[in-house]
């Protein structure tokens, strides 16, 4: 799917670096179209992206660099954990007493923890873990997560089968 961009854009629309009131970058239609192109294929050449969005290769290169510098996106290789030796994935719900932020920081520092989010739901924190096997997962939960001062309890949700994983939500 290719996005078309109107050739007569104002200077404000050409600049993807403006910020909204809360300090996050405001993305124009062209930046969103570039992101969508890269989500479809992270190795797509800048010339092809430029043709799809109506910019030169150099302008696309500059936009992509600005989006990377602003932390709006990353370009990374995504692996299937099973194919690289990690046979057990689980989401761990964590109940915390005291400072949630310090627990979240400690979880973030653990190499087995891939995703940490503080929530307003029935858990204070959700942490996704990727482990080699059940013994490794047990060690991470029992000896590392539960050992953190302030962790009151945990509940683990072991993944049986991954049905969908997508990164396309950024441009809906």
XYZ file of N, CA and C in Angstrom:
516
model
N 0.843 -1.167 0.000
C 0.000 0.000 0.000
C 0.888 1.230 0.000
N 0.678 2.119 -0.935
C 1.482 3.333 -1.026
C 0.632 4.524 -0.647
N 1.238 5.463 0.039
C 0.547 6.678 0.433
C 0.871 7.768 -0.566
N -0.127 8.548 -0.899
C 0.107 9.689 -1.765
C 0.112 10.932 -0.908
N 0.962 11.877 -1.257
C 1.081 13.105 -0.499
C 0.873 14.262 -1.443
N 0.076 15.220 -1.022
C -0.177 16.405 -1.833
C 1.104 17.218 -1.929
N 1.438 17.677 -3.130
C 2.696 18.366 -3.357
C 2.745 19.742 -2.696
N 1.627 20.391 -2.515
C 1.637 21.728 -1.924
C 1.431 21.646 -0.421
N 2.534 21.434 0.275
C 2.496 21.373 1.739
C 3.049 22.671 2.284
N 2.510 23.105 3.414
C 3.042 24.306 4.047
C 4.357 23.975 4.723
N 5.108 24.979 5.134
C 6.382 24.758 5.822
C 6.164 23.976 7.105
N 5.075 24.243 7.830
C 4.793 23.515 9.056
C 4.583 22.039 8.786
N 3.895 21.705 7.690
C 3.627 20.308 7.378
C 4.887 19.585 6.936
N 5.840 20.299 6.360
C 7.076 19.674 5.927
C 7.991 19.341 7.094
N 7.829 20.030 8.213
C 8.711 19.844 9.357
C 8.106 18.860 10.336
N 8.719 17.682 10.429
C 8.191 16.648 11.317
C 8.669 16.820 12.749
N 9.410 17.887 13.062
C 10.016 18.008 14.381
C 9.193 18.848 15.352
N 8.040 19.337 14.963
C 7.217 20.123 15.886
C 6.797 19.250 17.055
N 6.528 19.883 18.191
C 6.105 19.129 19.367
C 4.700 19.524 19.763
N 3.961 18.567 20.325
C 2.627 18.843 20.836
C 2.753 19.502 22.202
N 1.642 19.827 22.803
C 1.646 20.490 24.109
C 2.303 19.642 25.192
N 2.224 18.319 25.085
C 2.820 17.465 26.120
C 4.275 17.122 25.825
N 4.891 17.757 24.821
C 6.307 17.570 24.550
C 6.646 16.436 23.615
N 5.659 15.674 23.163
C 5.943 14.593 22.226
C 5.919 15.139 20.801
N 6.719 14.561 19.912
C 6.748 15.054 18.534
C 5.379 14.921 17.869
N 5.006 15.937 17.110
C 3.791 15.890 16.302
C 4.196 15.386 14.923
N 3.580 14.305 14.485
C 3.952 13.707 13.212
C 2.975 14.117 12.123
N 3.506 14.603 11.024
C 2.660 14.941 9.891
C 2.388 13.698 9.052
N 1.554 13.857 8.046
C 1.147 12.726 7.207
C 2.334 12.078 6.500
N 3.332 12.878 6.116
C 4.489 12.332 5.410
C 5.319 11.457 6.350
N 5.544 11.931 7.571
C 6.307 11.129 8.536
C 5.580 9.829 8.840
N 4.267 9.905 9.007
C 3.492 8.686 9.250
C 3.582 7.726 8.070
N 3.568 8.263 6.852
C 3.682 7.415 5.662
C 5.064 6.760 5.595
N 6.110 7.491 5.974
C 7.461 6.919 6.006
C 7.520 5.794 7.026
N 6.959 6.029 8.219
C 6.937 4.987 9.252
C 6.210 3.757 8.745
N 5.079 3.952 8.080
C 4.312 2.823 7.556
C 5.131 2.043 6.530
N 5.841 2.731 5.669
C 6.685 2.067 4.680
C 7.747 1.208 5.365
N 8.353 1.735 6.421
C 9.396 0.992 7.129
C 8.822 -0.144 7.967
N 7.581 0.000 8.437
C 6.955 -1.100 9.170
C 6.669 -2.274 8.245
N 6.356 -1.987 6.996
C 6.121 -3.052 6.024
C 7.427 -3.757 5.672
N 8.528 -2.986 5.600
C 9.831 -3.543 5.279
C 10.897 -2.596 5.819
N 11.516 -2.968 6.935
C 12.506 -2.124 7.581
C 13.768 -1.903 6.756
N 13.928 -2.682 5.673
C 15.099 -2.536 4.804
C 14.738 -1.873 3.472
N 13.530 -1.346 3.359
C 13.103 -0.700 2.113
C 14.031 0.483 1.804
N 14.513 0.578 0.584
C 15.422 1.675 0.209
C 14.739 3.043 0.322
N 15.533 4.043 0.719
C 14.994 5.399 0.858
C 14.433 5.921 -0.462
N 15.032 5.528 -1.577
C 14.526 5.973 -2.884
C 13.105 5.449 -3.112
N 12.859 4.184 -2.757
C 11.514 3.605 -2.921
C 10.521 4.269 -1.976
N 10.954 4.542 -0.760
C 10.071 5.237 0.192
C 9.758 6.629 -0.328
N 10.780 7.314 -0.825
C 10.583 8.659 -1.361
C 9.579 8.676 -2.495
N 9.659 7.692 -3.367
C 8.705 7.604 -4.484
C 7.286 7.411 -3.966
N 7.136 6.610 -2.917
C 5.805 6.328 -2.367
C 5.208 7.527 -1.631
N 6.064 8.335 -1.004
C 5.539 9.434 -0.177
C 5.729 10.811 -0.810
N 6.375 10.877 -1.963
C 6.509 12.153 -2.661
C 7.670 13.014 -2.203
N 8.752 12.383 -1.736
C 9.946 13.122 -1.322
C 11.166 12.560 -2.030
N 12.242 13.346 -2.014
C 13.507 12.850 -2.561
C 14.117 11.845 -1.597
N 15.069 11.066 -2.100
C 15.769 10.104 -1.262
C 16.458 10.813 -0.090
N 17.084 11.948 -0.367
C 17.789 12.698 0.680
C 16.811 13.207 1.749
N 15.643 13.660 1.323
C 14.647 14.151 2.280
C 14.131 13.019 3.162
N 13.954 11.845 2.569
C 13.521 10.685 3.356
C 14.609 10.316 4.353
N 15.841 10.287 3.916
C 16.959 9.957 4.808
C 16.985 10.917 5.994
N 16.794 12.205 5.727
C 16.792 13.221 6.782
C 15.613 13.015 7.731
N 14.438 12.738 7.193
C 13.243 12.490 8.021
C 13.430 11.268 8.905
N 13.942 10.181 8.320
C 14.147 8.950 9.087
C 15.127 9.208 10.225
N 16.219 9.904 9.935
C 17.197 10.192 10.987
C 16.574 11.023 12.102
N 15.738 11.991 11.740
C 15.081 12.826 12.747
C 14.114 12.004 13.598
N 13.375 11.086 12.963
C 12.455 10.209 13.707
C 13.218 9.294 14.652
N 14.377 8.806 14.220
C 15.219 7.979 15.084
C 15.776 8.800 16.246
N 16.275 9.995 15.949
C 16.856 10.861 16.977
C 15.827 11.270 18.021
N 14.578 11.481 17.588
C 13.511 11.889 18.504
C 12.969 10.720 19.322
N 13.383 9.498 18.991
C 12.873 8.338 19.704
C 11.474 7.939 19.282
N 11.010 8.461 18.148
C 9.683 8.128 17.636
C 9.646 6.678 17.177
N 10.759 6.190 16.624
C 10.813 4.818 16.125
C 12.220 4.277 16.271
N 12.322 2.965 16.113
C 13.594 2.258 16.057
C 13.526 1.320 14.859
N 14.651 1.043 14.299
C 14.721 0.028 13.243
C 15.568 -1.100 13.804
N 14.928 -2.247 14.053
C 15.605 -3.379 14.683
C 15.221 -4.670 13.983
N 16.040 -5.699 14.186
C 15.711 -7.039 13.705
C 14.900 -7.726 14.799
N 13.741 -8.232 14.455
C 12.883 -8.927 15.410
C 13.039 -10.425 15.167
N 13.371 -11.153 16.239
C 13.557 -12.597 16.106
C 12.395 -13.339 16.753
N 12.228 -14.573 16.362
C 11.308 -15.473 17.027
C 12.108 -16.134 18.136
N 11.760 -15.912 19.413
C 12.552 -16.464 20.509
C 12.777 -17.975 20.406
N 11.799 -18.710 19.904
C 11.940 -20.161 19.794
C 13.098 -20.554 18.882
N 13.301 -19.799 17.823
C 14.335 -20.162 16.853
C 15.747 -19.837 17.334
N 15.856 -19.038 18.399
C 17.188 -18.688 18.913
C 17.411 -19.240 20.321
N 16.662 -20.298 20.683
C 16.933 -21.034 21.904
C 16.146 -20.639 23.140
N 15.173 -19.768 23.004
C 14.354 -19.372 24.156
C 12.984 -20.037 24.030
N 12.775 -21.084 24.813
C 11.594 -21.928 24.668
C 10.455 -21.558 25.606
N 10.663 -20.612 26.515
C 9.600 -20.287 27.466
C 9.438 -18.779 27.584
N 8.234 -18.300 27.268
C 7.884 -16.902 27.422
C 6.710 -16.819 28.393
N 6.689 -15.768 29.191
C 5.582 -15.575 30.125
C 5.417 -14.100 30.426
N 4.187 -13.715 30.686
C 3.892 -12.393 31.216
C 3.744 -12.572 32.717
N 4.417 -11.737 33.486
C 4.363 -11.828 34.940
C 3.666 -10.585 35.469
N 2.520 -10.810 36.129
C 1.818 -9.725 36.799
C 2.379 -9.578 38.199
N 2.676 -8.343 38.596
C 3.359 -8.105 39.866
C 2.573 -7.115 40.722
N 2.313 -7.504 41.976
C 1.727 -6.618 42.979
C 2.871 -6.045 43.802
N 2.862 -4.727 43.990
C 3.968 -4.042 44.645
C 3.484 -3.312 45.891
N 4.314 -3.314 46.926
C 4.127 -2.455 48.089
C 5.169 -1.358 47.997
N 4.753 -0.120 48.098
C 5.714 0.978 48.042
C 5.926 1.500 46.639
N 7.173 1.817 46.336
C 7.544 2.513 45.111
C 7.527 1.596 43.882
N 6.527 1.782 43.043
C 6.382 0.984 41.822
C 7.522 1.290 40.850
N 7.918 2.532 40.781
C 8.962 2.957 39.837
C 10.285 2.234 40.081
N 10.674 2.060 41.328
C 11.954 1.400 41.609
C 11.905 -0.078 41.225
N 10.761 -0.721 41.418
C 10.609 -2.123 40.996
C 10.667 -2.201 39.472
N 9.979 -1.293 38.796
C 9.994 -1.269 37.332
C 11.420 -1.071 36.813
N 12.185 -0.193 37.467
C 13.577 0.023 37.059
C 14.410 -1.246 37.238
N 14.214 -1.945 38.360
C 14.964 -3.188 38.608
C 14.610 -4.248 37.571
N 13.342 -4.351 37.214
C 12.925 -5.315 36.191
C 13.527 -4.961 34.836
N 13.558 -3.689 34.522
C 14.112 -3.225 33.256
C 15.569 -3.630 33.109
N 16.288 -3.707 34.209
C 17.707 -4.060 34.178
C 17.947 -5.555 33.964
N 16.915 -6.398 34.098
C 17.077 -7.848 33.933
C 17.062 -8.211 32.449
N 18.064 -8.962 32.013
C 18.163 -9.300 30.589
C 17.005 -10.172 30.112
N 16.411 -10.968 30.986
C 15.302 -11.842 30.584
C 13.983 -11.089 30.438
N 13.909 -9.893 30.946
C 12.669 -9.112 30.900
C 12.714 -8.211 29.664
N 11.766 -8.446 28.754
C 11.737 -7.737 27.476
C 10.792 -6.546 27.453
N 9.857 -6.509 28.373
C 8.788 -5.510 28.311
C 8.334 -5.243 29.736
N 8.274 -3.986 30.131
C 7.819 -3.613 31.472
C 6.834 -2.462 31.320
N 5.675 -2.630 31.951
C 4.679 -1.561 31.920
C 4.044 -1.444 33.302
N 3.924 -0.206 33.772
C 3.219 0.051 35.025
C 1.751 0.252 34.664
N 0.855 -0.399 35.398
C -0.551 -0.384 35.012
C -1.443 0.185 36.111
N -2.667 0.461 35.729
C -3.693 0.895 36.676
C -4.724 -0.213 36.852
N -4.396 -1.417 36.447
C -5.311 -2.549 36.529
C -5.114 -3.343 37.800
N -5.369 -4.635 37.713
C -5.284 -5.474 38.905
C -3.836 -5.759 39.312
N -2.863 -5.515 38.424
C -1.448 -5.626 38.764
C -0.830 -4.239 38.701
N 0.183 -4.029 39.504
C 0.906 -2.758 39.471
C 1.860 -2.703 38.278
N 2.427 -3.874 37.950
C 3.395 -3.974 36.853
C 3.136 -5.260 36.077
N 3.300 -5.198 34.762
C 3.351 -6.380 33.911
C 4.742 -6.432 33.292
N 5.368 -7.608 33.378
C 6.714 -7.786 32.837
C 6.735 -9.037 31.963
N 7.107 -8.866 30.701
C 7.219 -10.012 29.806
C 8.625 -10.587 29.918
N 8.693 -11.897 30.119
C 9.983 -12.576 30.241
C 10.190 -13.535 29.079
N 11.446 -13.681 28.683
C 11.837 -14.637 27.654
C 12.979 -15.459 28.242
N 12.726 -16.770 28.400
C 13.679 -17.652 29.082
C 13.997 -18.878 28.231
N 15.081 -19.546 28.600
C 15.515 -20.733 27.860
C 14.562 -21.907 28.053
N 14.062 -22.086 29.280
C 13.189 -23.220 29.579
C 12.444 -22.939 30.881
N 11.667 -23.916 31.353
C 10.883 -23.736 32.578
C 11.763 -23.486 33.796
N 12.896 -24.197 33.902
C 13.792 -23.990 35.039
C 14.327 -22.563 35.066
N 14.681 -22.044 33.914
C 15.178 -20.672 33.810
C 14.078 -19.690 34.219
N 12.854 -19.916 33.738
C 11.722 -19.050 34.106
C 11.486 -19.091 35.613
N 11.496 -20.273 36.194
C 11.306 -20.405 37.636
C 12.382 -19.633 38.400
N 13.607 -19.733 37.955
C 14.705 -19.020 38.593
C 14.493 -17.506 38.520
N 14.104 -17.020 37.349
C 13.880 -15.578 37.178
C 12.760 -15.093 38.088
N 11.653 -15.822 38.115
C 10.512 -15.388 38.934
C 10.814 -15.546 40.423
N 11.269 -16.718 40.822
C 11.423 -17.031 42.240
C 12.617 -16.344 42.890
N 13.761 -16.354 42.227
C 14.984 -15.868 42.849
C 15.325 -14.427 42.508
N 14.702 -13.890 41.447
C 15.073 -12.533 41.055
C 13.907 -11.564 41.189
N 12.763 -11.874 40.568
C 11.633 -10.941 40.644
C 11.048 -10.918 42.046
N 10.713 -12.081 42.597
C 10.116 -12.129 43.935
C 11.088 -11.687 45.025
N 12.367 -11.715 44.751
C 13.376 -11.293 45.731
C 13.528 -9.773 45.803
N 12.938 -9.045 44.843
C 13.053 -7.585 44.870
C 12.289 -7.021 46.066
N 12.914 -6.153 46.841
C 12.211 -5.532 47.971
C 11.000 -4.748 47.468
N 9.837 -5.017 48.034
C 8.613 -4.344 47.625
C 7.699 -5.184 46.752
N 8.199 -6.311 46.236
C 7.331 -7.205 45.463
C 6.497 -8.007 46.460
N 5.182 -7.788 46.422
C 4.265 -8.468 47.343
C 3.867 -9.837 46.834
N 3.548 -9.935 45.529
C 3.172 -11.214 44.932
C 3.281 -11.122 43.415
N 3.320 -12.296 42.787
C 3.357 -12.366 41.327
C 2.349 -13.398 40.839
N 1.936 -13.237 39.599
C 1.125 -14.250 38.911
C 1.675 -14.375 37.502
N 1.967 -15.605 37.099
C 2.604 -15.838 35.804
C 1.610 -16.366 34.791
N 1.731 -15.866 33.585
C 0.906 -16.287 32.460
C 1.848 -16.835 31.396
N 2.019 -18.149 31.386
C 2.948 -18.801 30.475
C 2.328 -18.849 29.079
N 3.098 -18.474 28.087
C 2.625 -18.471 26.705
C 2.639 -19.895 26.174
N 1.511 -20.343 25.670
C 1.424 -21.672 25.062
C 1.669 -21.610 23.554
N 1.114 -20.566 22.911
C 1.264 -20.417 21.467
C 1.055 -18.947 21.113
N 1.941 -18.406 20.324
C 1.823 -17.026 19.872
C 0.980 -16.997 18.605
N -0.130 -16.287 18.645
C -1.021 -16.213 17.480
C -0.808 -14.931 16.676
N -0.452 -13.844 17.348
C -0.277 -12.587 16.629
C 0.729 -11.715 17.358
N 1.657 -11.167 16.580
C 2.587 -10.168 17.096
C 2.814 -9.204 15.958
N 2.446 -7.970 16.163
C 2.566 -6.976 15.098
C 3.141 -5.688 15.650
N 3.750 -4.940 14.783
C 4.308 -3.645 15.150
C 3.703 -2.556 14.272
N 2.565 -2.803 13.700
C 1.949 -1.867 12.754
C 1.071 -0.819 13.415
N 0.885 -0.885 14.721
C -0.060 0.003 15.389
C 0.348 1.463 15.349
N 1.583 1.769 15.067
C 2.054 3.144 15.141
C 1.469 4.095 14.134
N 0.805 3.614 13.088
C 0.307 4.535 12.057
C -1.190 4.396 11.804
N -1.888 3.639 12.648
C -3.330 3.486 12.427
C -4.045 4.792 12.551
